[in-house]
Amino acid sequence: MTAVREVDAVIVGAGFAGMYMLHRLRGAGLDAQVIEAGDGVGGTWYWNRYPGARVDIESLEYSYQFSEELQQEWEWGERYAPQPEILSYANHVADRFDLRRDIQFSTRVLSAVFNETSNRWHVTTDKGEQLSAAFCVMATGCLSSTNLPKFEGLQNFKGDWYHTGLWPHEGVDLAGKRVGIIGTGSSAIQSIPQLAKQAAQLTVFQRTPNFSIPAHNKDLDPDYVAEVKSRYAELRAANNLQPGGFGSRTEANEASVFEATEEERQLQFERKWQIGGFGFLAAFGDLLLTKDGNEFAADFVRAKIRNTVKDPVTAALLCPKQVIGCKRICVDIDYFETYNRDNVTLVDVKEHPIERITDKGLVTNGVEYEFDVLVFATGFDAMTGSLAKIDIRGRNSMPLVEKWAAGPRTYLGLGSAGFPNLFTISGPQSPSVLTNMICSIEQHVNWVTACILALRQRGLTTIEAEVAAEDAWVEHVNEIASMTLYPSCNSWYLGANVPGKPRVFMPYVGGLPVYAEKCEEVARNNYEGFVLA
Ligand code: N01
C-alpha cells in the first residue's frame, strides 16, 4: 500500500494563484505541497501558446503587487505582454521565491475527499500518491478546462487539429497550409491575424460575432515605466479601489450616456477607442445597465467595423447583434483588418451549424470545406470545469459536482457548505474573471492565509461555510447580476457555451473593492457566516 504523506496544505495548480498561495503559506510556517498537471508553472499562460496570445490588461498592472522588489526588478517590454513574456515572468517568480521545491509537476490530482473523523482532506494523484492535508486549496484557474464541442466525425479528420488552449509547445508550421478555425471569441480574435499571416488560406467559422476594441499595443516607453515604478505602491492602491482592480490611470466617466448629446457621445467613444482596450466600456457609467444606453456604444463599434472591413457582406456578418460587454469584450491587434486579406474567408455557422467533420475538413450548409489544419478556438468550461474534473467529496461523501448540479453554491466564492477547509481561489461567485485576475488572486490568497493563521492561533481545526450564509450570498450574486445586462446573451460567464451546463451567472458583479471589504468585514466579525470548530 502506498504511504500517505501528511502535509498541512495541498494546493492544486501552479498558476499565479497556486504560486502565491504556496509563497504565503510557506511564509506562515505551513508545510504546503503544490500539485500541477503541466511540467511548468504559469497555469493558463503555460497552456495557451497559440499565435497572438497576450494579456488584455496592461502588463504593468497585470502582475503581482505583493513584493515591491519583484515589481521594481521585472521589466515588461510591451503595453500588453505576449504569452512568452508572461510565462517568463511566472518562471522568474518561481525561481526568485524558490517555489519549485514544493511543486510537483506533471501530476494530476484525481480526488480530494474530506475525512470527517480526522477532519483532513485525503488527496490522490494520477501518479498513485496519497496525501493527507488539513487544508485543500483549489488554485485550478477559471479558464483552464478546454471546451471541445462534440463534433461528429472529428476522429475521421486526416489533417492535424489543435485547440487554442492546448497549443503545442513546439509551435505549428502553417506555411502553405489551408487552415480552418472554429470560434470568434478572444482566443480566435487574437490568433486569426497571426494565423492569416502564416497560412496559405484561412477560413473562419463564426457562430456569434464579437465586439473587439483595438489594443494599440506598443513597446513601453522607458520614461513611462520609470514614472510608474517611482510610485508603484500608489498605483496599486488606486487600482485596488477600481471595480476591476485595474485602470485607475484611465479616466472613468461616471456620467450617464443619456445625458450626453450625440456629438459628445461620439467624441467620448472615439477618445476611448483611440486609447484602446477594456477602458472603452468605461466611456459612460451606465453602458451595462440599459439596452438603449448600451446601443449607443454598440452602434459606434459596428460603424468602426463597417469602416474597416472592405467587403460589405463580410462586414455585416462581423457586426455583433448582442449587447456590447455582455460577452467579455475582446481586445485585438488588426482583427477586423485581417478580413481584407485575400487569403481570409468568413463563413457564418449560426444559420447553418457545422454538421460534421470529415476526413478532409468540415461540412456546413451542405458544403464541404477542405483543410490541412483545423483550429478549435472554442473556449473553456469556465470557472467550474477544472473543479468538476477532480472527484471532490465533502461531508457525507457528497460530491461537489452533485451539490453544484444546478450551478455553483458558495459563500463569498471562497468555500462551500459541507466542504470544510476547502478554499477556491478566484472561485465562482467571487469577482474573479470580471477583474484583473492577479489582483483578485492576491486578495483571496491574503484572506485565506490570514484565515488559516487565525484558526491556528485559536487552536481551531476547521472552517466551513454556513448554509444560510451561503444561500444569502448566492441570492445576492444572482440578484445583482440580474440588475445588469450580463445575463442577456449566451456567454461562458453563464456556462451557456457548454451544452448541458446550468445557465447561472458565475462571477460576482459588485466589483473588487466592495467584495474585498465584505471579506474583511466577515473576518473582523469572527468569520461571520462560517462555522469555526
Ligand atoms: O472562448 P469563448 P475563448 N460551433 O468561449 C465558438 C479569456 N481569454 O477561448 O459565441 C461553432 O469566448 C463560440 O461561439 P458562440 C477571456 O476571458 C483572454 O475565445 O458560443 N462555434 C465562440 O465564438 C475570454 O473571454 C485572452 O456562439 C462554436 C468561441 O467558439 C475567455 O478566455 C485571450 C461552437 C469560443 O469563444 C474565453 O475566450 C483568450 C460550435 N459548436 C482568452 N462552440 C486575453 O486577451 C463554441 N463555438 C487575455
Coordinates of C-alpha atoms and ligand atoms in Angstrom, one line a residue:
M1 CA 0.0 0.0 0.0
T2 CA 1.3 3.5 -0.8
A3 CA 2.2 5.5 2.2
V4 CA 0.1 8.6 2.9
R5 CA 2.1 11.7 3.0
E6 CA 1.0 14.2 5.7
V7 CA 1.2 17.9 4.9
D8 CA -0.5 21.0 6.2
A9 CA -1.9 22.0 2.9
V10 CA -2.3 20.7 -0.6
I11 CA -2.6 23.4 -3.3
V12 CA -3.9 22.3 -6.7
G13 CA -2.4 24.2 -9.6
A14 CA 0.8 26.2 -10.1
G15 CA -0.6 29.2 -12.0
F16 CA -0.5 32.7 -10.5
A17 CA -2.9 31.6 -7.7
G18 CA -1.1 28.4 -6.7
M19 CA 2.4 30.0 -6.7
Y20 CA 1.4 32.9 -4.5
M21 CA -0.6 30.6 -2.2
L22 CA 2.5 28.5 -1.7
H23 CA 4.6 31.5 -1.0
R24 CA 2.2 32.8 1.6
L25 CA 1.6 29.5 3.4
R26 CA 5.3 28.8 3.5
G27 CA 5.8 32.2 5.0
A28 CA 3.2 31.4 7.6
G29 CA 5.1 28.3 8.6
L30 CA 2.9 25.7 6.9
D31 CA 4.2 22.7 5.0
A32 CA 2.4 23.1 1.7
Q33 CA 2.6 20.9 -1.4
V34 CA 1.5 22.1 -4.9
I35 CA 0.4 19.6 -7.4
E36 CA 0.5 20.8 -11.0
A37 CA -0.6 18.9 -14.2
G38 CA 1.8 20.8 -16.5
D39 CA 5.5 20.4 -16.4
G40 CA 6.0 24.1 -15.6
V41 CA 4.4 27.0 -13.8
G42 CA 2.1 29.6 -15.3
G43 CA -1.3 27.9 -15.4
T44 CA -3.3 29.3 -18.3
W45 CA -0.2 31.0 -19.6
Y46 CA 1.6 27.7 -19.7
W47 CA -1.1 26.1 -21.8
N48 CA -2.4 28.9 -24.1
R49 CA 0.5 29.2 -26.5
Y50 CA -1.5 29.9 -29.7
P51 CA 0.0 32.6 -32.0
G52 CA -1.0 36.0 -30.8
A53 CA -1.8 35.1 -27.2
R54 CA -1.3 38.1 -25.0
V55 CA -2.8 39.7 -21.9
D56 CA -5.7 42.2 -22.3
I57 CA -4.8 44.2 -19.2
E58 CA -1.7 46.4 -19.3
S59 CA 1.4 44.4 -18.2
L60 CA 2.4 47.0 -15.6
E61 CA -0.9 46.2 -13.9
Y62 CA -1.3 42.5 -14.7
S63 CA 1.4 41.4 -12.3
Y64 CA 1.9 40.7 -8.6
Q65 CA 1.9 43.6 -6.2
F66 CA 2.9 41.6 -3.1
S67 CA 6.7 42.2 -3.5
E68 CA 8.0 45.7 -4.1
E69 CA 11.4 44.2 -5.1
L70 CA 9.7 42.0 -7.7
Q71 CA 7.7 44.7 -9.3
Q72 CA 10.8 47.0 -9.4
E73 CA 13.2 44.5 -10.9
W74 CA 10.9 42.9 -13.5
E75 CA 11.0 44.7 -16.9
W76 CA 7.9 44.5 -19.1
G77 CA 8.6 45.1 -22.8
E78 CA 5.1 45.9 -24.2
R79 CA 1.9 47.6 -23.2
Y80 CA 0.1 44.2 -23.4
A81 CA 2.6 41.4 -22.7
P82 CA 2.7 38.5 -25.1
Q83 CA 2.3 35.0 -23.6
P84 CA 6.0 34.1 -23.7
E85 CA 6.8 37.2 -21.7
I86 CA 4.2 36.4 -19.1
L87 CA 5.4 32.8 -18.9
S88 CA 9.0 34.1 -18.3
Y89 CA 7.6 36.3 -15.6
A90 CA 5.9 33.3 -13.9
N91 CA 9.2 31.3 -14.1
H92 CA 11.1 34.2 -12.7
V93 CA 8.7 34.4 -9.7
A94 CA 9.0 30.6 -9.2
D95 CA 12.8 30.9 -9.1
R96 CA 13.0 34.2 -7.2
F97 CA 10.9 32.8 -4.4
D98 CA 12.3 29.3 -4.6
L99 CA 8.9 27.8 -5.2
R100 CA 9.8 24.8 -7.3
R101 CA 11.0 22.6 -4.5
D102 CA 7.4 22.4 -3.2
I103 CA 5.7 22.0 -6.6
Q104 CA 5.2 18.5 -8.0
F105 CA 4.9 18.9 -11.8
S106 CA 3.3 16.6 -14.4
T107 CA 0.9 15.2 -11.9
R108 CA -2.9 15.5 -11.8
V109 CA -5.0 15.4 -8.7
L110 CA -7.7 12.8 -9.2
S111 CA -9.6 13.1 -6.0
A112 CA -9.9 15.1 -2.8
V113 CA -12.1 13.5 -0.1
F114 CA -12.9 15.0 3.3
N115 CA -12.5 12.6 6.2
E116 CA -15.0 13.6 8.9
T117 CA -13.1 11.6 11.6
S118 CA -9.7 13.2 11.1
N119 CA -11.0 16.5 9.7
R120 CA -8.4 16.2 6.9
W121 CA -8.5 16.1 3.1
H122 CA -7.3 12.9 1.5
V123 CA -5.9 13.7 -1.9
T124 CA -4.9 11.2 -4.6
T125 CA -2.9 11.8 -7.8
D126 CA -2.6 10.1 -11.1
K127 CA 0.9 9.0 -10.0
G128 CA -0.6 6.8 -7.3
E129 CA 0.4 9.1 -4.4
Q130 CA -1.8 9.8 -1.5
L131 CA -1.6 12.9 0.6
S132 CA -3.4 13.9 3.8
A133 CA -3.8 17.6 4.4
A134 CA -5.6 19.9 6.9
F135 CA -6.4 22.4 4.1
C136 CA -7.0 21.9 0.5
V137 CA -6.7 25.0 -1.8
M138 CA -8.1 24.7 -5.3
A139 CA -6.0 27.1 -7.4
T140 CA -7.3 25.4 -10.6
G141 CA -8.0 28.6 -12.6
C142 CA -11.1 29.9 -14.2
L143 CA -10.2 29.3 -17.8
S144 CA -8.2 26.1 -17.8
S145 CA -10.6 23.3 -18.7
T146 CA -10.9 23.4 -22.5
N147 CA -14.2 23.1 -24.2
L148 CA -14.1 20.9 -27.3
P149 CA -17.7 20.6 -28.7
K150 CA -18.6 17.0 -29.6
F151 CA -18.4 17.5 -33.4
E152 CA -19.5 14.3 -35.2
G153 CA -16.6 12.7 -37.2
L154 CA -13.6 14.5 -35.6
Q155 CA -11.8 11.2 -35.4
N156 CA -12.0 10.9 -39.2
F157 CA -10.1 14.1 -39.9
K158 CA -6.9 13.2 -41.7
G159 CA -5.2 16.6 -41.1
D160 CA -3.9 18.0 -37.8
W161 CA -6.2 19.7 -35.3
Y162 CA -5.5 21.8 -32.3
H163 CA -7.3 23.6 -29.5
T164 CA -6.0 27.1 -28.9
G165 CA -6.0 26.3 -25.1
L166 CA -3.7 23.3 -25.6
W167 CA -1.4 24.6 -28.3
P168 CA 1.7 22.5 -28.9
H169 CA 4.8 23.9 -27.1
E170 CA 7.0 23.5 -30.2
G171 CA 4.6 25.6 -32.3
V172 CA 2.8 24.6 -35.5
D173 CA 4.2 25.3 -39.0
L174 CA 1.2 26.6 -41.0
A175 CA 3.2 27.7 -44.1
G176 CA 1.4 26.8 -47.3
K177 CA -1.5 25.1 -45.3
R178 CA -5.2 25.5 -45.7
V179 CA -6.4 26.3 -42.2
G180 CA -10.0 26.4 -40.8
I181 CA -10.7 28.0 -37.4
I182 CA -13.9 27.5 -35.4
G183 CA -14.9 30.3 -33.0
T184 CA -14.6 34.0 -32.8
G185 CA -14.0 34.6 -29.0
S186 CA -10.9 36.3 -27.6
S187 CA -8.6 33.4 -28.5
A188 CA -9.7 33.4 -32.1
I189 CA -9.7 37.2 -32.3
Q190 CA -6.1 37.2 -31.1
S191 CA -4.9 34.3 -33.2
I192 CA -6.7 35.0 -36.5
P193 CA -4.4 37.9 -37.6
Q194 CA -1.4 35.7 -36.9
L195 CA -2.7 32.5 -38.5
A196 CA -3.7 34.5 -41.6
K197 CA -0.1 35.7 -42.0
Q198 CA 1.3 32.2 -41.8
A199 CA -1.3 30.0 -43.6
A200 CA -1.9 29.8 -47.4
Q201 CA -5.7 30.2 -46.7
L202 CA -7.7 30.8 -43.5
T203 CA -11.4 30.2 -43.2
V204 CA -13.1 31.4 -40.1
F205 CA -16.3 29.7 -38.9
Q206 CA -18.3 32.2 -36.9
R207 CA -21.3 31.4 -34.8
T208 CA -21.6 34.7 -32.9
P209 CA -19.6 37.8 -33.9
N210 CA -17.9 39.6 -31.1
F211 CA -17.1 43.2 -30.2
S212 CA -13.5 44.0 -30.1
I213 CA -11.6 47.1 -29.3
P214 CA -8.1 47.8 -30.7
A215 CA -5.2 47.2 -28.2
H216 CA -3.0 49.9 -29.7
N217 CA -0.2 47.7 -28.4
K218 CA 3.3 49.3 -28.3
D219 CA 6.7 49.0 -26.7
L220 CA 6.7 50.5 -23.3
D221 CA 8.4 53.9 -23.1
P222 CA 11.2 53.6 -20.5
D223 CA 10.3 57.1 -19.1
Y224 CA 6.7 55.9 -18.5
V225 CA 7.9 52.7 -16.9
A226 CA 10.3 54.7 -14.6
E227 CA 7.4 57.0 -13.7
V228 CA 5.1 54.1 -12.8
K229 CA 7.9 52.4 -10.8
S230 CA 8.6 55.6 -8.9
R231 CA 5.1 55.3 -7.3
Y232 CA 4.1 51.7 -7.9
A233 CA 2.5 51.3 -4.5
E234 CA 0.4 54.4 -5.1
L235 CA -0.8 53.0 -8.5
R236 CA -1.6 49.6 -6.9
A237 CA -3.6 51.2 -4.1
A238 CA -5.6 53.3 -6.6
N239 CA -6.2 50.2 -8.8
N240 CA -7.4 48.3 -5.8
L241 CA -10.2 50.8 -5.5
Q242 CA -11.3 50.2 -9.1
P243 CA -14.2 47.8 -9.6
G244 CA -11.9 45.7 -11.9
G245 CA -8.7 46.1 -9.9
F246 CA -7.0 48.0 -12.8
G247 CA -7.3 51.1 -14.9
S248 CA -7.1 53.8 -12.3
R249 CA -4.9 55.9 -14.6
T250 CA -7.5 55.9 -17.4
E251 CA -10.2 58.4 -16.7
A252 CA -13.5 56.7 -15.9
N253 CA -16.6 58.6 -16.7
E254 CA -19.5 58.1 -14.2
A255 CA -21.9 60.2 -16.3
S256 CA -24.9 58.7 -17.9
V257 CA -24.8 58.1 -21.7
F258 CA -28.3 59.6 -21.9
E259 CA -27.1 62.9 -20.5
A260 CA -24.6 63.5 -23.3
T261 CA -25.5 65.0 -26.7
E262 CA -24.9 62.8 -29.8
E263 CA -21.8 64.8 -30.6
E264 CA -20.4 64.4 -27.0
R265 CA -21.1 60.7 -27.1
Q266 CA -19.3 60.2 -30.4
L267 CA -16.3 62.3 -29.1
Q268 CA -16.2 60.3 -25.9
F269 CA -16.4 56.9 -27.7
E270 CA -13.7 58.0 -30.2
R271 CA -11.4 59.0 -27.3
K272 CA -11.8 55.7 -25.7
W273 CA -11.4 53.9 -29.0
Q274 CA -8.1 55.7 -29.6
I275 CA -6.8 54.8 -26.1
G276 CA -7.9 51.2 -26.8
G277 CA -8.6 48.2 -24.6
F278 CA -11.2 47.5 -22.0
G279 CA -11.5 51.1 -21.0
F280 CA -13.9 51.6 -23.9
L281 CA -16.7 50.3 -21.7
A282 CA -15.9 53.0 -19.1
A283 CA -16.8 55.7 -21.6
F284 CA -20.0 56.2 -19.7
G285 CA -21.1 55.0 -16.3
D286 CA -24.3 53.1 -17.3
L287 CA -23.4 51.3 -20.5
L288 CA -24.0 47.9 -18.9
L289 CA -27.3 48.9 -17.3
T290 CA -29.8 49.5 -20.1
K291 CA -30.2 48.2 -23.6
D292 CA -30.9 51.6 -25.0
G293 CA -27.8 53.1 -23.5
N294 CA -25.7 50.2 -24.5
E295 CA -26.9 50.5 -28.1
F296 CA -25.0 53.8 -28.4
A297 CA -21.7 52.1 -27.7
A298 CA -22.6 49.0 -29.8
D299 CA -23.5 51.2 -32.8
F300 CA -20.3 53.1 -32.5
V301 CA -18.2 49.9 -32.7
R302 CA -20.4 48.4 -35.5
A303 CA -19.7 51.6 -37.6
K304 CA -16.0 51.1 -37.0
I305 CA -16.3 47.5 -38.2
R306 CA -18.1 48.6 -41.4
N307 CA -15.5 51.3 -42.0
T308 CA -12.6 48.9 -41.6
V309 CA -13.8 45.8 -43.5
K310 CA -14.0 46.5 -47.2
D311 CA -16.4 43.7 -48.3
P312 CA -19.9 44.8 -47.1
V313 CA -21.2 41.3 -46.8
T314 CA -18.3 40.2 -44.5
A315 CA -18.6 43.5 -42.6
A316 CA -22.3 42.9 -42.0
L317 CA -21.6 39.3 -40.8
L318 CA -18.9 40.6 -38.4
C319 CA -21.3 43.1 -36.7
P320 CA -22.4 41.7 -33.4
K321 CA -26.1 42.0 -32.5
Q322 CA -25.9 41.3 -28.8
V323 CA -25.3 43.9 -26.1
I324 CA -21.7 45.1 -26.0
G325 CA -19.8 43.8 -22.9
C326 CA -22.3 41.1 -22.3
K327 CA -19.9 38.6 -23.7
R328 CA -16.4 39.5 -22.5
I329 CA -15.2 42.3 -24.7
C330 CA -12.2 41.4 -26.8
V331 CA -9.0 43.4 -27.3
D332 CA -7.3 42.9 -30.6
I333 CA -4.4 43.7 -32.9
D334 CA -5.7 44.1 -36.6
Y335 CA -8.6 41.7 -36.2
F336 CA -11.1 43.3 -38.4
E337 CA -8.4 44.5 -40.9
T338 CA -7.4 40.8 -41.4
Y339 CA -10.7 40.2 -43.2
N340 CA -9.4 42.5 -46.0
R341 CA -6.7 39.9 -46.9
D342 CA -7.2 37.8 -50.0
N343 CA -6.4 34.6 -48.1
V344 CA -9.1 35.0 -45.4
T345 CA -12.8 34.0 -45.7
L346 CA -15.6 34.3 -43.1
V347 CA -18.3 31.6 -43.0
D348 CA -21.4 32.0 -40.9
V349 CA -22.3 28.9 -38.9
K350 CA -25.2 30.5 -36.9
E351 CA -27.8 29.8 -39.6
H352 CA -26.2 26.5 -40.6
P353 CA -24.3 24.9 -37.8
I354 CA -21.3 22.7 -38.5
E355 CA -22.9 19.4 -39.5
R356 CA -19.8 17.2 -39.1
I357 CA -16.1 16.9 -39.5
T358 CA -15.0 14.7 -42.4
D359 CA -11.6 13.1 -43.3
K360 CA -10.9 16.2 -45.5
G361 CA -12.4 19.1 -43.4
L362 CA -15.9 20.0 -42.3
V363 CA -19.4 20.4 -43.7
T364 CA -21.8 23.2 -43.1
N365 CA -24.9 24.2 -45.1
G366 CA -24.3 21.1 -47.2
V367 CA -20.8 22.3 -48.4
E368 CA -17.6 20.5 -47.6
Y369 CA -14.6 22.8 -46.8
E370 CA -11.2 21.1 -47.1
F371 CA -8.4 21.8 -44.7
D372 CA -4.9 20.6 -43.8
V373 CA -5.3 22.0 -40.2
L374 CA -8.3 22.7 -38.0
V375 CA -8.1 25.0 -35.1
F376 CA -10.7 24.9 -32.3
A377 CA -10.9 28.3 -30.6
T378 CA -14.0 27.0 -28.8
G379 CA -13.1 28.3 -25.3
F380 CA -13.4 26.8 -21.9
D381 CA -15.7 25.1 -19.4
A382 CA -15.2 28.2 -17.4
M383 CA -14.9 28.6 -13.6
T384 CA -16.3 25.2 -12.6
G385 CA -14.8 23.0 -15.3
S386 CA -11.5 22.3 -13.6
L387 CA -13.1 21.7 -10.2
A388 CA -15.5 19.3 -11.8
K389 CA -12.7 17.2 -13.2
I390 CA -11.5 16.4 -9.7
D391 CA -13.6 14.0 -7.6
I392 CA -14.1 16.4 -4.7
R393 CA -16.2 15.0 -1.9
G394 CA -17.2 16.7 1.4
R395 CA -19.2 15.7 4.3
N396 CA -21.3 12.5 3.9
S397 CA -19.2 11.8 0.8
M398 CA -21.2 14.5 -1.1
P399 CA -19.6 15.1 -4.5
L400 CA -19.1 18.8 -5.2
V401 CA -20.5 18.3 -8.7
E402 CA -23.7 17.0 -7.2
K403 CA -24.0 19.9 -4.8
W404 CA -23.4 22.3 -7.7
A405 CA -25.6 20.4 -10.2
A406 CA -27.9 23.4 -10.6
G407 CA -25.0 25.9 -10.5
P408 CA -22.2 26.8 -8.0
R409 CA -23.2 27.4 -4.4
T410 CA -20.5 29.2 -2.4
Y411 CA -20.1 31.6 0.4
L412 CA -18.1 34.6 -1.0
G413 CA -16.7 32.3 -3.7
L414 CA -14.2 31.1 -1.2
G415 CA -15.8 28.0 0.3
S416 CA -18.9 25.8 0.1
A417 CA -21.0 24.4 3.0
G418 CA -20.3 20.7 3.6
F419 CA -16.7 21.2 2.3
P420 CA -14.7 22.3 5.4
N421 CA -11.2 23.7 4.9
L422 CA -11.5 23.7 1.1
F423 CA -10.8 27.0 -0.4
T424 CA -11.4 28.0 -4.0
I425 CA -9.1 30.8 -5.2
S426 CA -10.9 33.1 -7.6
G427 CA -13.8 30.7 -7.3
P428 CA -17.3 31.1 -8.8
Q429 CA -19.3 33.9 -7.1
S430 CA -16.2 36.0 -6.4
P431 CA -15.2 38.9 -8.7
S432 CA -12.5 36.8 -10.5
V433 CA -12.9 37.0 -14.2
L434 CA -14.5 40.4 -14.2
T435 CA -11.3 41.8 -12.7
N436 CA -7.6 41.9 -13.1
M437 CA -7.1 38.2 -12.1
I438 CA -3.8 38.7 -10.4
C439 CA -5.3 41.4 -8.2
S440 CA -8.2 39.2 -7.2
I441 CA -5.9 36.2 -6.7
E442 CA -3.8 38.2 -4.3
Q443 CA -6.9 39.4 -2.4
H444 CA -8.1 35.8 -2.0
V445 CA -4.7 34.3 -1.1
N446 CA -4.2 37.0 1.5
W447 CA -7.6 36.3 3.0
V448 CA -7.1 32.5 3.1
T449 CA -3.6 32.9 4.7
A450 CA -4.9 35.2 7.4
C451 CA -7.9 32.8 8.0
I452 CA -5.6 29.7 8.4
L453 CA -3.3 31.7 10.8
A454 CA -6.3 32.8 12.8
L455 CA -7.6 29.2 13.1
R456 CA -4.2 28.0 14.2
Q457 CA -3.7 30.8 16.7
R458 CA -7.0 29.9 18.3
G459 CA -6.3 26.2 18.3
L460 CA -9.2 25.6 15.9
T461 CA -9.3 22.9 13.3
T462 CA -12.0 23.6 10.7
I463 CA -13.8 26.5 9.0
E464 CA -16.9 25.8 7.0
A465 CA -19.5 28.0 5.3
E466 CA -22.9 28.0 6.9
V467 CA -25.8 27.0 4.7
A468 CA -27.8 30.2 5.5
A469 CA -24.8 32.5 4.7
E470 CA -24.2 30.6 1.5
D471 CA -27.8 30.8 0.4
A472 CA -27.8 34.5 1.1
W473 CA -24.6 35.0 -0.9
V474 CA -25.9 33.0 -3.9
E475 CA -29.1 35.0 -3.9
H476 CA -27.1 38.3 -3.6
V477 CA -24.8 37.3 -6.5
N478 CA -27.8 36.4 -8.7
E479 CA -29.7 39.5 -7.7
I480 CA -27.0 42.0 -8.6
A481 CA -26.2 40.1 -11.9
S482 CA -29.9 40.4 -12.9
M483 CA -29.7 44.2 -12.5
T484 CA -27.1 44.3 -15.3
L485 CA -27.2 43.3 -19.0
Y486 CA -24.8 40.4 -18.4
P487 CA -27.4 37.6 -18.4
S488 CA -28.9 38.8 -21.7
C489 CA -26.7 36.8 -24.0
N490 CA -25.0 33.4 -24.3
S491 CA -21.6 33.7 -22.7
W492 CA -19.2 31.5 -20.8
Y493 CA -19.9 33.7 -17.7
L494 CA -23.3 31.9 -17.7
G495 CA -21.9 28.5 -18.8
A496 CA -24.0 28.9 -21.9
N497 CA -21.1 27.8 -24.2
V498 CA -21.1 24.2 -22.7
P499 CA -24.1 22.1 -23.7
G500 CA -26.0 20.9 -20.6
K501 CA -24.2 23.3 -18.2
P502 CA -26.8 25.1 -15.9
R503 CA -27.3 28.7 -17.0
V504 CA -26.2 30.6 -14.0
F505 CA -24.2 33.9 -14.0
M506 CA -21.0 32.8 -12.2
P507 CA -18.8 35.8 -11.3
Y508 CA -19.7 38.4 -8.7
V509 CA -20.5 41.7 -10.5
G510 CA -20.3 44.0 -7.4
G511 CA -16.7 44.9 -8.0
L512 CA -13.5 44.1 -6.2
P513 CA -13.4 46.9 -3.6
V514 CA -16.9 46.2 -2.3
Y515 CA -16.2 42.5 -2.3
A516 CA -12.8 42.8 -0.6
E517 CA -14.4 45.0 2.1
K518 CA -17.1 42.3 2.6
C519 CA -14.4 39.6 3.0
E520 CA -12.6 41.8 5.6
E521 CA -15.8 42.5 7.5
V522 CA -16.6 38.8 7.6
A523 CA -13.1 38.1 9.0
R524 CA -13.3 41.0 11.5
N525 CA -16.7 39.7 12.8
N526 CA -15.1 36.4 13.8
Y527 CA -15.6 34.8 10.3
E528 CA -19.3 35.6 10.3
G529 CA -21.2 33.1 8.1
F530 CA -18.6 30.4 8.7
V531 CA -18.6 27.8 11.4
L532 CA -15.3 27.6 13.2
A533 CA -14.7 24.4 15.1
Ligands
N01_1 O1 -13.5 31.3 -25.7 P1 -15.0 31.9 -26.0 P2 -12.1 32.0 -25.9 N1 -19.9 25.7 -33.3 O2 -15.9 31.0 -25.2 C1 -17.5 29.3 -30.6 C2 -10.1 34.6 -21.8 N2 -9.1 34.9 -22.9 O3 -11.1 31.0 -25.7 O4 -20.1 32.7 -29.1 C3 -19.4 26.9 -33.6 O5 -15.0 33.3 -25.7 C4 -18.2 30.3 -29.7 O6 -19.4 30.7 -30.4 P3 -20.6 31.3 -29.5 C5 -11.1 35.7 -21.9 O7 -11.6 36.0 -20.7 C6 -8.4 36.0 -22.7 O8 -12.0 32.8 -27.1 O9 -20.8 30.4 -28.3 N3 -18.8 27.7 -32.8 C7 -17.2 31.4 -29.6 O10 -17.1 32.2 -30.7 C8 -12.1 35.1 -22.9 O11 -13.4 35.7 -22.8 C9 -7.5 36.4 -23.6 O12 -21.8 31.4 -30.4 C10 -18.6 27.4 -31.6 C11 -15.9 30.6 -29.5 O13 -16.2 29.3 -30.0 C12 -12.1 33.7 -22.4 O14 -10.7 33.4 -22.1 C13 -7.3 35.6 -24.8 C14 -19.1 26.1 -31.1 C15 -15.4 30.4 -28.1 O15 -15.2 31.7 -27.5 C16 -12.6 32.7 -23.4 O16 -12.1 33.0 -24.7 C17 -8.0 34.5 -24.9 C18 -19.7 25.3 -32.0 N4 -20.2 24.1 -31.6 C19 -8.9 34.1 -23.9 N5 -18.8 26.0 -29.8 C20 -6.8 37.6 -23.4 O17 -6.9 38.5 -24.2 C21 -18.2 27.2 -29.4 N6 -18.0 28.0 -30.5 C22 -6.0 37.7 -22.2

